[in-house]
CSV table of C-alpha atoms in Angstrom, one decimal:
chain,number,residue,atom,x,y,z
A,1,UNK,CA,10.4,-22.1,-2.9
A,2,UNK,CA,6.7,-22.3,-3.2
A,3,UNK,CA,5.1,-21.7,-6.6
A,4,UNK,CA,3.1,-18.5,-6.7
A,5,UNK,CA,0.3,-18.3,-9.1
A,6,UNK,CA,-1.2,-15.0,-10.4
A,7,UNK,CA,-4.6,-16.6,-9.8
A,8,UNK,CA,-4.1,-15.8,-6.1
A,9,UNK,CA,-4.2,-12.2,-6.9
A,10,UNK,CA,-7.5,-12.2,-8.7
A,11,UNK,CA,-10.4,-11.6,-6.3
A,12,UNK,CA,-13.7,-12.3,-8.1
A,13,UNK,CA,-15.4,-8.9,-7.5
A,14,UNK,CA,-12.8,-6.3,-8.6
A,15,UNK,CA,-14.0,-3.1,-10.3
A,16,UNK,CA,-12.6,-1.6,-13.5
A,17,UNK,CA,-10.8,0.9,-11.3
A,18,UNK,CA,-8.6,-1.7,-9.6
A,19,UNK,CA,-5.3,-3.2,-10.9
A,20,UNK,CA,-3.8,-6.2,-9.1
A,21,UNK,CA,-0.2,-7.0,-9.6
A,22,UNK,CA,1.8,-9.9,-8.2
A,23,UNK,CA,5.3,-9.1,-6.9
A,24,UNK,CA,7.7,-11.0,-4.6
A,25,UNK,CA,5.0,-13.6,-3.8
A,26,UNK,CA,2.5,-11.0,-2.7
A,27,UNK,CA,-0.5,-9.4,-4.3
A,28,UNK,CA,-0.6,-5.6,-4.6
A,29,UNK,CA,-3.9,-3.9,-5.3
A,30,UNK,CA,-3.9,-0.4,-6.9
A,31,UNK,CA,-7.3,1.3,-6.6
A,32,UNK,CA,-7.4,4.0,-9.3
A,33,UNK,CA,-10.8,5.4,-8.4
A,34,UNK,CA,-11.6,8.5,-6.5
A,35,UNK,CA,-10.3,8.4,-3.0
A,36,UNK,CA,-11.6,8.2,0.4
A,37,UNK,CA,-10.4,8.3,4.0
A,38,UNK,CA,-7.5,6.2,5.4
A,39,UNK,CA,-10.0,4.1,7.2
A,40,UNK,CA,-12.1,3.5,4.0
A,41,UNK,CA,-8.9,2.5,2.1
A,42,UNK,CA,-7.9,0.1,4.9
A,43,UNK,CA,-11.3,-1.5,5.1
A,44,UNK,CA,-11.3,-2.1,1.3
A,45,UNK,CA,-8.0,-3.9,1.6
A,46,UNK,CA,-9.2,-6.0,4.5
A,47,UNK,CA,-12.3,-7.0,2.6
A,48,UNK,CA,-9.9,-8.7,0.2
A,49,UNK,CA,-8.0,-10.4,3.0
A,50,UNK,CA,-5.1,-7.9,2.8
A,51,UNK,CA,-4.1,-4.6,4.4
A,52,UNK,CA,-2.6,-1.3,3.4
A,53,UNK,CA,1.0,-1.8,2.3
A,54,UNK,CA,3.4,-1.4,5.3
A,55,UNK,CA,6.9,-2.2,6.5
A,56,UNK,CA,8.4,-0.9,3.2
A,57,UNK,CA,11.9,-2.4,2.9
A,58,UNK,CA,14.2,-3.7,0.2
A,59,UNK,CA,13.0,-3.5,-3.4
A,60,UNK,CA,9.3,-3.0,-2.4
A,61,UNK,CA,9.4,0.9,-2.4
A,62,UNK,CA,11.0,0.9,-5.9
A,63,UNK,CA,8.4,-1.5,-7.2
A,64,UNK,CA,5.5,0.5,-5.7
A,65,UNK,CA,6.9,3.8,-7.1
A,66,UNK,CA,7.3,2.3,-10.5
A,67,UNK,CA,3.7,0.9,-10.5
A,68,UNK,CA,2.3,4.2,-9.3
A,69,UNK,CA,4.2,6.1,-12.0
A,70,UNK,CA,3.0,3.7,-14.6
A,71,UNK,CA,-0.6,4.4,-13.6
A,72,UNK,CA,-0.2,8.2,-13.0
A,73,UNK,CA,-2.6,9.2,-15.8
A,74,UNK,CA,-5.3,6.7,-14.6
A,75,UNK,CA,-5.3,7.5,-10.8
A,76,UNK,CA,-8.3,9.7,-9.9
A,77,UNK,CA,-7.4,10.2,-6.2
A,78,UNK,CA,-5.2,13.0,-5.0
A,79,UNK,CA,-3.8,10.9,-2.1
A,80,UNK,CA,-2.2,7.5,-2.1
A,81,UNK,CA,-2.7,5.7,1.2
A,82,UNK,CA,0.0,3.4,2.8
A,83,UNK,CA,-0.3,1.6,6.1
A,84,UNK,CA,1.1,4.1,8.5
A,85,UNK,CA,-0.6,6.2,11.2
A,86,UNK,CA,0.6,8.8,13.8
A,87,UNK,CA,0.0,7.8,17.4
A,88,UNK,CA,-3.0,9.6,18.9
A,89,UNK,CA,-2.4,13.0,20.7
A,90,UNK,CA,-1.7,16.4,19.4
A,91,UNK,CA,2.0,16.4,20.5
A,92,UNK,CA,2.8,12.8,19.4
A,93,UNK,CA,5.6,12.4,17.0
A,94,UNK,CA,5.5,8.7,16.8
A,95,UNK,CA,4.3,7.0,13.6
A,96,UNK,CA,3.5,3.3,13.4
A,97,UNK,CA,2.9,0.8,10.6
A,98,UNK,CA,-0.6,-0.8,10.7
A,99,UNK,CA,1.0,-3.9,12.1
A,100,UNK,CA,1.9,-1.8,15.2
A,101,UNK,CA,5.7,-1.6,14.6
A,102,UNK,CA,7.2,1.8,15.2
A,103,UNK,CA,8.7,3.6,12.2
A,104,UNK,CA,12.3,4.6,12.6
A,105,UNK,CA,13.5,7.6,10.6
A,106,UNK,CA,15.5,5.5,8.0
A,107,UNK,CA,12.6,3.3,7.1
A,108,UNK,CA,10.6,6.0,5.3
A,109,UNK,CA,11.2,6.4,1.5
A,110,UNK,CA,11.3,10.0,0.2
A,111,UNK,CA,10.5,10.8,-3.4
A,112,UNK,CA,10.4,14.0,-5.4
């Protein structure tokens, strides 16, 4: 098992509206500022050598929901972006993670 340092999760130029949390040897960035488009959110993640969270499995959804709940009063955006998009076309019903993998019905987490 590789040692994972919290220093890996601390990009130099983070604003006051961003919290970075290490979990399961990954860094999760929570941008608490006012929102933007899906594309803007993804670009911000990619600027920090990451991507929107995708492929939600195992304990990850529980971790994310807990972290978002903890920050509920600080979040200024009305929408929370994750890395999933609907295939182009008005009649398309296919959704894919940003890594291209198709989402199957049981992989989506529903919350209240």
